[in-house]
Tab-separated table of C-alpha atoms and ligand atoms in Angstrom:
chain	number	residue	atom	x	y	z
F	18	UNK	CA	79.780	122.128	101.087
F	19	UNK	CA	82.740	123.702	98.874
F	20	UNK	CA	83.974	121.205	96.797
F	21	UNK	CA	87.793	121.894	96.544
F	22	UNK	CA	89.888	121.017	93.759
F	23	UNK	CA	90.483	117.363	94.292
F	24	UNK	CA	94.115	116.744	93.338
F	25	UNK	CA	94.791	113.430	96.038
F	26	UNK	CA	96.137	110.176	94.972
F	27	UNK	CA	91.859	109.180	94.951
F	28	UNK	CA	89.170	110.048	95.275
F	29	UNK	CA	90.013	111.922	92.055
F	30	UNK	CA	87.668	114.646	89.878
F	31	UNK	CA	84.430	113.004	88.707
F	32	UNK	CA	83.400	113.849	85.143
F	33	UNK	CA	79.838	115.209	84.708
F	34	UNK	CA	78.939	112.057	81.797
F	35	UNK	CA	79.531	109.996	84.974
F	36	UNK	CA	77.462	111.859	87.422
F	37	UNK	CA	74.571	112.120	85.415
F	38	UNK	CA	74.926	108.328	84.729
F	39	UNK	CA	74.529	108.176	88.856
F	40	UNK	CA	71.439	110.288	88.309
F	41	UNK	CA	69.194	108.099	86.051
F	42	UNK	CA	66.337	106.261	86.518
F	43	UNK	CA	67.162	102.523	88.229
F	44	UNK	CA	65.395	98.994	88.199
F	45	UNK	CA	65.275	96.309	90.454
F	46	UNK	CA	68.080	94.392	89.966
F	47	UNK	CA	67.118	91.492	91.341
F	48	UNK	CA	64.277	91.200	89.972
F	49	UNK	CA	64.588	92.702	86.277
F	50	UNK	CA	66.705	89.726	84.073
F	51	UNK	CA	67.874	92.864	82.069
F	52	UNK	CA	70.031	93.993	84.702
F	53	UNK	CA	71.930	90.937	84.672
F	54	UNK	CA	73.005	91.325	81.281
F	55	UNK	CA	73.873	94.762	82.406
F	56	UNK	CA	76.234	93.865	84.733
F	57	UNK	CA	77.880	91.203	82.812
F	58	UNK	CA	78.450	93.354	79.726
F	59	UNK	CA	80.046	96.490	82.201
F	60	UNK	CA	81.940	93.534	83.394
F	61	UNK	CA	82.882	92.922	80.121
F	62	UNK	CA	84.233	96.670	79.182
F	63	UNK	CA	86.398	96.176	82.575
F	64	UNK	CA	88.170	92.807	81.244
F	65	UNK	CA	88.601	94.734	78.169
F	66	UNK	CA	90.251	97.752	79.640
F	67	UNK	CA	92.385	95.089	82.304
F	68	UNK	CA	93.812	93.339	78.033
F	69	UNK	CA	91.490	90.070	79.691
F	70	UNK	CA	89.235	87.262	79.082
F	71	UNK	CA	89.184	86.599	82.777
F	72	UNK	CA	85.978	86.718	84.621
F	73	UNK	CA	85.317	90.292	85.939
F	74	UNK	CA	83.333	91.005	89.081
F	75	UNK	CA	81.945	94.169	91.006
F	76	UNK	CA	81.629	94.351	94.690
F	77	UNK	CA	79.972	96.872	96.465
F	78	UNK	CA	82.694	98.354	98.871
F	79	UNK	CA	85.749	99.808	97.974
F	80	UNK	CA	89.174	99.179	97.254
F	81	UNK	CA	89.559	97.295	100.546
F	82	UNK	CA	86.771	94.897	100.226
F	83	UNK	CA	88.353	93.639	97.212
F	84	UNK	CA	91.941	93.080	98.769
F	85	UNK	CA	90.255	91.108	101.460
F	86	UNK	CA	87.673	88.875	99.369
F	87	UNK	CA	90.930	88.164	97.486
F	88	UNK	CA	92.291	86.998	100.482
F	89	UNK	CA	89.559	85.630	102.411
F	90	UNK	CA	88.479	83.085	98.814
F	91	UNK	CA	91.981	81.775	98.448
F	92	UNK	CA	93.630	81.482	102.242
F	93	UNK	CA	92.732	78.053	104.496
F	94	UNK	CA	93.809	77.695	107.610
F	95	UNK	CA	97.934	76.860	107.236
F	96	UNK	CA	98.362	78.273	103.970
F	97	UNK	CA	101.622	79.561	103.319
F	98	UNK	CA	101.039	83.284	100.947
F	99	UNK	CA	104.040	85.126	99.791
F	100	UNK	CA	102.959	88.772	100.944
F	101	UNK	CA	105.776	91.102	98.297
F	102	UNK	CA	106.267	94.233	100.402
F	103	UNK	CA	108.244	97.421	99.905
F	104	UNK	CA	105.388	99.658	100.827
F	105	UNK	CA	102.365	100.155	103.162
F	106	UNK	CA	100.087	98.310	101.449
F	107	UNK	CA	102.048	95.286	100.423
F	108	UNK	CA	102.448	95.160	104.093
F	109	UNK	CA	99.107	95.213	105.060
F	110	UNK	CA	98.051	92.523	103.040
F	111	UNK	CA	100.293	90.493	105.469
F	112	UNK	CA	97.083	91.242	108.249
F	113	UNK	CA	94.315	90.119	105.710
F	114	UNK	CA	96.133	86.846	105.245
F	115	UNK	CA	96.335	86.508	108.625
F	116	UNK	CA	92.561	86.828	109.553
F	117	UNK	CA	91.799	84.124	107.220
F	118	UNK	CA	94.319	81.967	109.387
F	119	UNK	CA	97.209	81.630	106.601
F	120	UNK	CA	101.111	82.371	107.124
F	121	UNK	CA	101.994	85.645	105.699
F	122	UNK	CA	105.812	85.146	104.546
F	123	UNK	CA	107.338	88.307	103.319
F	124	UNK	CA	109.503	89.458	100.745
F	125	UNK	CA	110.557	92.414	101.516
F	126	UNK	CA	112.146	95.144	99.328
F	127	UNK	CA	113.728	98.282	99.770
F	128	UNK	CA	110.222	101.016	100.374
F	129	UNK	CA	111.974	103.946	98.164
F	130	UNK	CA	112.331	101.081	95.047
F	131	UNK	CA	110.416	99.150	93.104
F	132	UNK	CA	110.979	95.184	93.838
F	133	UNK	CA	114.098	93.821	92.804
F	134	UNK	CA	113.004	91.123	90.235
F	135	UNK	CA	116.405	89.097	90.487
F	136	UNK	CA	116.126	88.903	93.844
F	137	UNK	CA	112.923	87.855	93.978
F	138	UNK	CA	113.980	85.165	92.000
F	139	UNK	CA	116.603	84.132	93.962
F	140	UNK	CA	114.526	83.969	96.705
F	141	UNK	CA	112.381	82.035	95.027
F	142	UNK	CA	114.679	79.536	93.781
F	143	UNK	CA	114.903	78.652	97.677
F	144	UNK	CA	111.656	78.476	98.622
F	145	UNK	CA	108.636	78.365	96.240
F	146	UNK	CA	106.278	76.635	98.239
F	147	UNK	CA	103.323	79.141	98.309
F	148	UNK	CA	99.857	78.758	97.883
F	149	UNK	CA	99.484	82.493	96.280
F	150	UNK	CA	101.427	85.430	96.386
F	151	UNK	CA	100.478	89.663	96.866
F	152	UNK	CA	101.987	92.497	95.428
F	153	UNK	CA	100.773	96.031	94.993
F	154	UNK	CA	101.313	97.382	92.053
F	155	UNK	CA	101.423	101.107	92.879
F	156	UNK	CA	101.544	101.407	96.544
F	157	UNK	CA	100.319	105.025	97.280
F	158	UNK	CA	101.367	106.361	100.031
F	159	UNK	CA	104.910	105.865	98.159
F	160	UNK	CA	104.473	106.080	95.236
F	161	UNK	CA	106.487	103.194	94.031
F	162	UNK	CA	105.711	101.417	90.808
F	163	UNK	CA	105.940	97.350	90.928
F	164	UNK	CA	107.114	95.765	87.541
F	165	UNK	CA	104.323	93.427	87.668
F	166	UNK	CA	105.058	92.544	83.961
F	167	UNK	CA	108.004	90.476	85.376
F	168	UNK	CA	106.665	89.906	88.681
F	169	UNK	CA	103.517	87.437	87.971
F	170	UNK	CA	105.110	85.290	84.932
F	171	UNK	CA	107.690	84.628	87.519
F	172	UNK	CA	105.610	83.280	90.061
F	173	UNK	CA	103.188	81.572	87.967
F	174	UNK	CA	105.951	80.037	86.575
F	175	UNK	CA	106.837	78.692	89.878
F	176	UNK	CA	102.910	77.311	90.372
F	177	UNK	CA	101.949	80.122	92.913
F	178	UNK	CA	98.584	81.914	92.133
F	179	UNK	CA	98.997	86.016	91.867
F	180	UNK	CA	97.024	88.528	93.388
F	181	UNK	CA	97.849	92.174	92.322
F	182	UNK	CA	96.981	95.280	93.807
F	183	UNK	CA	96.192	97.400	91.384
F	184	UNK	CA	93.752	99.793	92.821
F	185	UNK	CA	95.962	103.418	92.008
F	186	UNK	CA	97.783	102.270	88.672
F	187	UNK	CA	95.164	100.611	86.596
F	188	UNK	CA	93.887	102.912	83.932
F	189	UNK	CA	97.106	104.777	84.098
F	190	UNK	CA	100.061	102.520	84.069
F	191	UNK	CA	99.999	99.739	81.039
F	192	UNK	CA	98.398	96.351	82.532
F	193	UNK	CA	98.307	93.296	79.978
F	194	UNK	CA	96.644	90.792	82.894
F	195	UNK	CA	96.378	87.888	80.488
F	196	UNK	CA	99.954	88.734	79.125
F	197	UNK	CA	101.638	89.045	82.485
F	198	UNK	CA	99.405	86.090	84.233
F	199	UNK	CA	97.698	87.524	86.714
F	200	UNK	CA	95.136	85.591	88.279
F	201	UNK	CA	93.295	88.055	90.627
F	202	UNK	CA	94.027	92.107	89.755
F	203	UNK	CA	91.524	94.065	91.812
F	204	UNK	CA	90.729	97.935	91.250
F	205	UNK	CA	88.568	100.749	92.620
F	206	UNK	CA	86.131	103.208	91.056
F	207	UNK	CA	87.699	106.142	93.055
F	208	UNK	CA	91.494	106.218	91.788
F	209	UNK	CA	92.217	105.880	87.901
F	210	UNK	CA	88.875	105.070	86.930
F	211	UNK	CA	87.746	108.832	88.350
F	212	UNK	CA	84.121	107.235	89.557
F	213	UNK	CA	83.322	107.989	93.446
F	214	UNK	CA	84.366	105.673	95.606
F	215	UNK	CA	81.704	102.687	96.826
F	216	UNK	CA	82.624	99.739	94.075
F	217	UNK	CA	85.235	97.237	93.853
F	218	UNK	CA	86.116	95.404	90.773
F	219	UNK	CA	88.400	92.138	89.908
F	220	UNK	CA	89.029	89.873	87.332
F	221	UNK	CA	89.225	86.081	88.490
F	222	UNK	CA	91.415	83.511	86.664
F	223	UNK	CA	90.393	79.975	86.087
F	224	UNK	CA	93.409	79.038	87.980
F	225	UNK	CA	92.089	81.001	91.090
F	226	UNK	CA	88.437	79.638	90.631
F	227	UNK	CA	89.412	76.128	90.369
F	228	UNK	CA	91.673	77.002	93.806
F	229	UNK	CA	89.238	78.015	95.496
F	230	UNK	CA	86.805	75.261	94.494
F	231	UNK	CA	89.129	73.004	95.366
F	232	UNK	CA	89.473	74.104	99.119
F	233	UNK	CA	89.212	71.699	101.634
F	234	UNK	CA	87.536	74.056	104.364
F	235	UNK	CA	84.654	76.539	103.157
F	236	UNK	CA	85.371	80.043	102.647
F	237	UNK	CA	85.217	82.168	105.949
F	238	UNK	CA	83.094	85.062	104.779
F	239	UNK	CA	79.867	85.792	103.027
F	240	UNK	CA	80.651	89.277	101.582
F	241	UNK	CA	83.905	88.678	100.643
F	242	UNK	CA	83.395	84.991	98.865
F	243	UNK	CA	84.426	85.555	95.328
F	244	UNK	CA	82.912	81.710	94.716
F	245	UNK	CA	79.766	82.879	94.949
F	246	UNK	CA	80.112	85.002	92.357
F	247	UNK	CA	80.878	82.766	89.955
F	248	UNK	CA	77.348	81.745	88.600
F	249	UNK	CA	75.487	84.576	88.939
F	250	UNK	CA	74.813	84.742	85.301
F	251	UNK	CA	73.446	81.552	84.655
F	252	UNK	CA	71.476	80.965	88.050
F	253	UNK	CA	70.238	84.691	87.565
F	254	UNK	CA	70.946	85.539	90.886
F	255	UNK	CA	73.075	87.887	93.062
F	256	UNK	CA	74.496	87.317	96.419
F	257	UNK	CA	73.309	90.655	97.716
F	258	UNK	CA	70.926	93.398	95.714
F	259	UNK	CA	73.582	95.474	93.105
F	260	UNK	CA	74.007	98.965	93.627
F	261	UNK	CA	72.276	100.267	90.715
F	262	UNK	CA	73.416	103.582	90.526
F	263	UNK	CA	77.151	102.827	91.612
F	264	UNK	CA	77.506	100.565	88.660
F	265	UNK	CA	75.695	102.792	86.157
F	266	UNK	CA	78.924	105.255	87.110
F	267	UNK	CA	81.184	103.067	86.662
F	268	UNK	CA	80.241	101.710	83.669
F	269	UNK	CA	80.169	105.480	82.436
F	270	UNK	CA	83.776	106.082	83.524
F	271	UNK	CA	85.011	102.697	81.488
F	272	UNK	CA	83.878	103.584	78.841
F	273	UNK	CA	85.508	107.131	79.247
F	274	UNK	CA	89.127	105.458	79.747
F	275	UNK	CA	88.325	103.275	77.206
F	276	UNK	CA	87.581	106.466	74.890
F	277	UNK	CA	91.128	107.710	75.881
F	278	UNK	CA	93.454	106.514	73.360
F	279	UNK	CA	95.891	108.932	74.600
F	280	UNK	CA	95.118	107.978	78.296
F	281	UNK	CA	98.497	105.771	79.136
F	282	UNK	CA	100.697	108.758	77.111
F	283	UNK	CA	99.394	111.133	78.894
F	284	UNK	CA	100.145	110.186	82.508
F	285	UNK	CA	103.307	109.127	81.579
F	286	UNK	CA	103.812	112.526	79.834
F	287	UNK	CA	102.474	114.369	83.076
F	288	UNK	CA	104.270	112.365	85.329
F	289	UNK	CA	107.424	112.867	83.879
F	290	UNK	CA	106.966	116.782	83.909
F	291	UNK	CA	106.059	116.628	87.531
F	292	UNK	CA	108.939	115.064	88.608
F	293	UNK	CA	111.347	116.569	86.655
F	294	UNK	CA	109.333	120.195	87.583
F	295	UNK	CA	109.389	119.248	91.225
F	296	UNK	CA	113.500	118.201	90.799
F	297	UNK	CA	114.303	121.221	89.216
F	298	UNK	CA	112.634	123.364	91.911
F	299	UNK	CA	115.414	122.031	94.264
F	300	UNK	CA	112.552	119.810	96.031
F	301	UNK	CA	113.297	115.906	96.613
F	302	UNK	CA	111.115	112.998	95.667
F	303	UNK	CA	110.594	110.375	97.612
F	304	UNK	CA	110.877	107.497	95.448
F	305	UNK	CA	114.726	106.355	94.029
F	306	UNK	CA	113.548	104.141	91.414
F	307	UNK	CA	110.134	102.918	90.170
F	308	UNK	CA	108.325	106.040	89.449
F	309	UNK	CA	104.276	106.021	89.503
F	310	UNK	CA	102.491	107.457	86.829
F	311	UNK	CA	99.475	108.413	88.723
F	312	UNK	CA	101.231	110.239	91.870
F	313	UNK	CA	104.157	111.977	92.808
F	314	UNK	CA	105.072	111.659	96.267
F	315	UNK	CA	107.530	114.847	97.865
F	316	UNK	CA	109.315	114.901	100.263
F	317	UNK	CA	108.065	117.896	102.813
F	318	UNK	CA	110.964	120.253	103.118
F	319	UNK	CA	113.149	120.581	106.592
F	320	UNK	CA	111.471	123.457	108.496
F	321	UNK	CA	107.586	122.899	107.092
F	322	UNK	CA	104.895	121.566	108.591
F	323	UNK	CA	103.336	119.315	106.032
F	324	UNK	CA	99.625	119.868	107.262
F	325	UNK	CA	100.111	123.635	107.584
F	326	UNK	CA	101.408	123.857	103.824
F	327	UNK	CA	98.385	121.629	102.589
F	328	UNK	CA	95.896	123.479	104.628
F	329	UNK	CA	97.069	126.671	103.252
F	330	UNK	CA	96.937	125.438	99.784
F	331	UNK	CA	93.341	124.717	100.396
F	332	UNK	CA	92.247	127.628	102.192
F	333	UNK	CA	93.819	129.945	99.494
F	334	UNK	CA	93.890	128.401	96.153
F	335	UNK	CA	90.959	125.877	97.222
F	336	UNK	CA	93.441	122.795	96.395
F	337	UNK	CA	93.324	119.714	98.238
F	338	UNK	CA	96.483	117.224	97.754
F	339	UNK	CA	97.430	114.354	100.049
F	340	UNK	CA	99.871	113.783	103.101
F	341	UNK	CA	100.424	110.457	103.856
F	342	UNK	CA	100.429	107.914	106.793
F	343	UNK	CA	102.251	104.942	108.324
F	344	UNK	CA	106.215	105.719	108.635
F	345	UNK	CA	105.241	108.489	105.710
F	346	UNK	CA	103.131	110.714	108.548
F	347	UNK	CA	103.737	114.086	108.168
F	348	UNK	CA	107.497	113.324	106.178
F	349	UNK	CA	105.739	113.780	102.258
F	350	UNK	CA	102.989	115.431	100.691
F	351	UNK	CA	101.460	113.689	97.712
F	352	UNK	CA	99.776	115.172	94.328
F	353	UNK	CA	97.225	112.626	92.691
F	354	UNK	CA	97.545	113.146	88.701
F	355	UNK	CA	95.867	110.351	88.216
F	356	UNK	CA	92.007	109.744	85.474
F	357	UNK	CA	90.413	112.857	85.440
F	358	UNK	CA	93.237	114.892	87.132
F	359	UNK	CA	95.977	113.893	84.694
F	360	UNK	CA	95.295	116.950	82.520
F	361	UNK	CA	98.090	119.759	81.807
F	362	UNK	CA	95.587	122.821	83.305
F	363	UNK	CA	94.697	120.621	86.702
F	364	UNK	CA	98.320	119.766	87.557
F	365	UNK	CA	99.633	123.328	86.211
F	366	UNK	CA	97.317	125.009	89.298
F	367	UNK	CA	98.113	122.618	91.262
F	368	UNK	CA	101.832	123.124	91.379
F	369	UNK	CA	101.003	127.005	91.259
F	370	UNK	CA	99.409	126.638	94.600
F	371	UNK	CA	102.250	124.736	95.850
F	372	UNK	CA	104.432	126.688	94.993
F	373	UNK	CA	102.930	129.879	96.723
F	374	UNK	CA	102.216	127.521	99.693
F	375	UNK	CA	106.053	126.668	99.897
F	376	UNK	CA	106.825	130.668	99.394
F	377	UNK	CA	104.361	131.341	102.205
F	378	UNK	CA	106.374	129.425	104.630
F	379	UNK	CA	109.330	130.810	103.802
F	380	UNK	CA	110.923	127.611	101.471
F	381	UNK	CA	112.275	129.646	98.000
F	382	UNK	CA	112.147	127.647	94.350
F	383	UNK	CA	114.855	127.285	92.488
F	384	UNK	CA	112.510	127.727	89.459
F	385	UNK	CA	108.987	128.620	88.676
F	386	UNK	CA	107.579	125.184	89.312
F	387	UNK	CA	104.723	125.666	86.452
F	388	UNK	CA	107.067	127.382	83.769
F	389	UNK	CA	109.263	123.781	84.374
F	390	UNK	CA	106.267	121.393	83.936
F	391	UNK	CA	105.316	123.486	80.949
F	392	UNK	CA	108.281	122.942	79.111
F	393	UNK	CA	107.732	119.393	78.170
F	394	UNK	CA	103.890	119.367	77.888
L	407	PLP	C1	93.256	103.519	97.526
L	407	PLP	C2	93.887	102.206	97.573
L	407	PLP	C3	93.206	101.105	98.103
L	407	PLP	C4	91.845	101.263	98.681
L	407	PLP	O1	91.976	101.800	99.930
L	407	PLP	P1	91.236	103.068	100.555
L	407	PLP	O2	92.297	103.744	101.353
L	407	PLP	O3	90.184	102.532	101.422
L	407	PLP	O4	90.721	103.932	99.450
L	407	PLP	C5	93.843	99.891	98.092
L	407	PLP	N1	95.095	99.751	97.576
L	407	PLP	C6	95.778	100.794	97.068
L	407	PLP	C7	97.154	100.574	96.528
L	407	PLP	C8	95.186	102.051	97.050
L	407	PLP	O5	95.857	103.081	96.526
């Protein structure tokens, strides 16, 4: 296998510290009590790189798992759930809810902006009565960046329990979880965080504990019951054997972003360049207002074939970025600057190969892409 240059919105670049923390010897974790204190204290660096004293858990599946144990510990059959959607995966948590039996009622905002926080409030001011409430906080395949900051006071402040997506942003975009009440933020090892993909990770209120504690009807799911969870410490015992070697990763990547003083800066530094790089070039960008930090989401030129151009930046230059999917299909490519890929050399080739990609098929700059993301680094 020839491992391209990863530049997608995730899986991102792994760093060597945290492969060879993949590599080392492992225990039973069942079994050996030390483990246990292991977990809870990489547990511990997460809440401290989430600004929490929540409860932190790690699930063995990715990104998606956690979404749906969200879901599946807090939804009874009838429950109403504000699902906050301007983007394909504040839609899908709308199915999720579902599954578990509860009413998905949408908010829905315009997909090329972040959510309008007035309006939300308006609509709130008419109807409040939710049980809990999703929002993404990047959504991906978009690229749009929810203000979660004013998004979660507002609906606690309303009574409604918040569950934030923040699988693509955290690490990269500022997220104060205690500050900005959030009761259930869930990430993944594969975006940000620049670990392979395989673990799931969130942090658990008290407020969403003592919801789901107080449920009338059990919770429909084995894997994905967060309540299960909750002791593991004390009783020494965990639902299903750890995977060693995932968490030993993981906890190797924390501690790198946790290492990174200049971490936040800097994607907000490269993300800047990129856009304004991409703008300058005469190329459009998909999102209007709300701009992510951690990917930059084009629009594919009239004329080009969006999997031609990325498979010809990957045969050449050995570059893989991302299309996208949904109503997005084939209409935008994406480049992931996101962890490990949100350095000035990695996003500098990138744009290099995109640029002779775009040449290839015939679409002319209006400026040497690289010179204009230069300028500003
Ligand atoms: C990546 C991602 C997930 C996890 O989904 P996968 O496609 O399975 O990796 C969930 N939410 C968001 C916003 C993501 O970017």
């Amino acid at each position: 296998m020839k491992i391209p240059y990863v530049m997608t919105p995730g899986p991102t670049q792994v760093r060597e510290n945290v492969r060879m923390a993949r590599a080392m010897e492992t225990t039973n974790p069942d079994l050996d009590l030390q483990f246990y204190d292991y977990y809870r204290d990489t547990c511990e660096r997460i809440g401290k790189f989430l600004k929490t004293k929540n409860e932190v858990r790690i699930l063995s599946g990715e990104g998606i798992l956690g979404l749906e144990a969200a879901c599946a510990s807090l939804t009874e059959v009838g429950d109403r759930v504000l699902v906050i959607d301007n983007g394909i995966f504040g839609e899908g948590f709308a199915d999720l809810v579902k599954i578990y039996g509860g009413e998905p009622i949408f908010f829905k905002g315009d997909r090329q902006k972040e959510i309008d926080v007035d309006e939300l409030r308006r609509f709130l001011e008419k109807d409040s009565n939710f049980k809990y409430a999703t929002v993404v906080h990047c959504d991906t395949p978009s690229g749009v960046l929810n203000d979660v900051s004013k998004i979660c006071p507002l609906l606690k402040e309303k009574g409604i329990i918040t569950v934030v997506d923040s699988v693509s942003a955290m690490g990269g975009e500022e997220l104060r979880v205690d500050e900005w009440k959030i009761d259930i933020v869930l990430g993944g090892s594969q975006k940000v965080v620049s670990a392979p993909p395989g673990l799931t990770f969130l942090s658990i209120s008290e407020d969403a504990f003592k919801t789901m504690e107080s449920r009338r009807t059990p919770i429909a799911s084995f894997y994905c019951n967060l309540l299960i969870w909750k002791d593991y410490y004390k009783n020494k015992w965990f639902p299903y054997t750890p995977p060693v070697s995932d968490i030993m990763g993981l906890r190797a990547a924390v501690d790198n972003l946790l290492e990174d003083e200049d971490i936040l800066d800097r994607h907000k530094r490269i993300g800047k360049a990129v856009r304004r790089a991409v703008e300058k070039a005469g190329l459009s960008l998909y999102v209007k207002q709300g701009y992510s930090n951690t990917v930059t989401v084009i629009e594919v030129p009239k004329g080009i074939d969006d999997k031609k151009l990325r498979n010809y930046m990957l045969d050449k230059y050995n570059v893989l970025i991302s299309g996208s999917f949904g109503y997005l299909e084939g209409k935008v490519i994406r480049i992931g600057h996101m962890g490990e890929n949100a350095r000035i050399d990695r996003v500098s080739y990138t744009l290099f190969a995109l640029q002779r990609a775009l040449e290839h098929f015939g679409y002319i700059l209006k400026c040497d892409i690289v010179n204009e993301f230069l300028k500003e680094q």
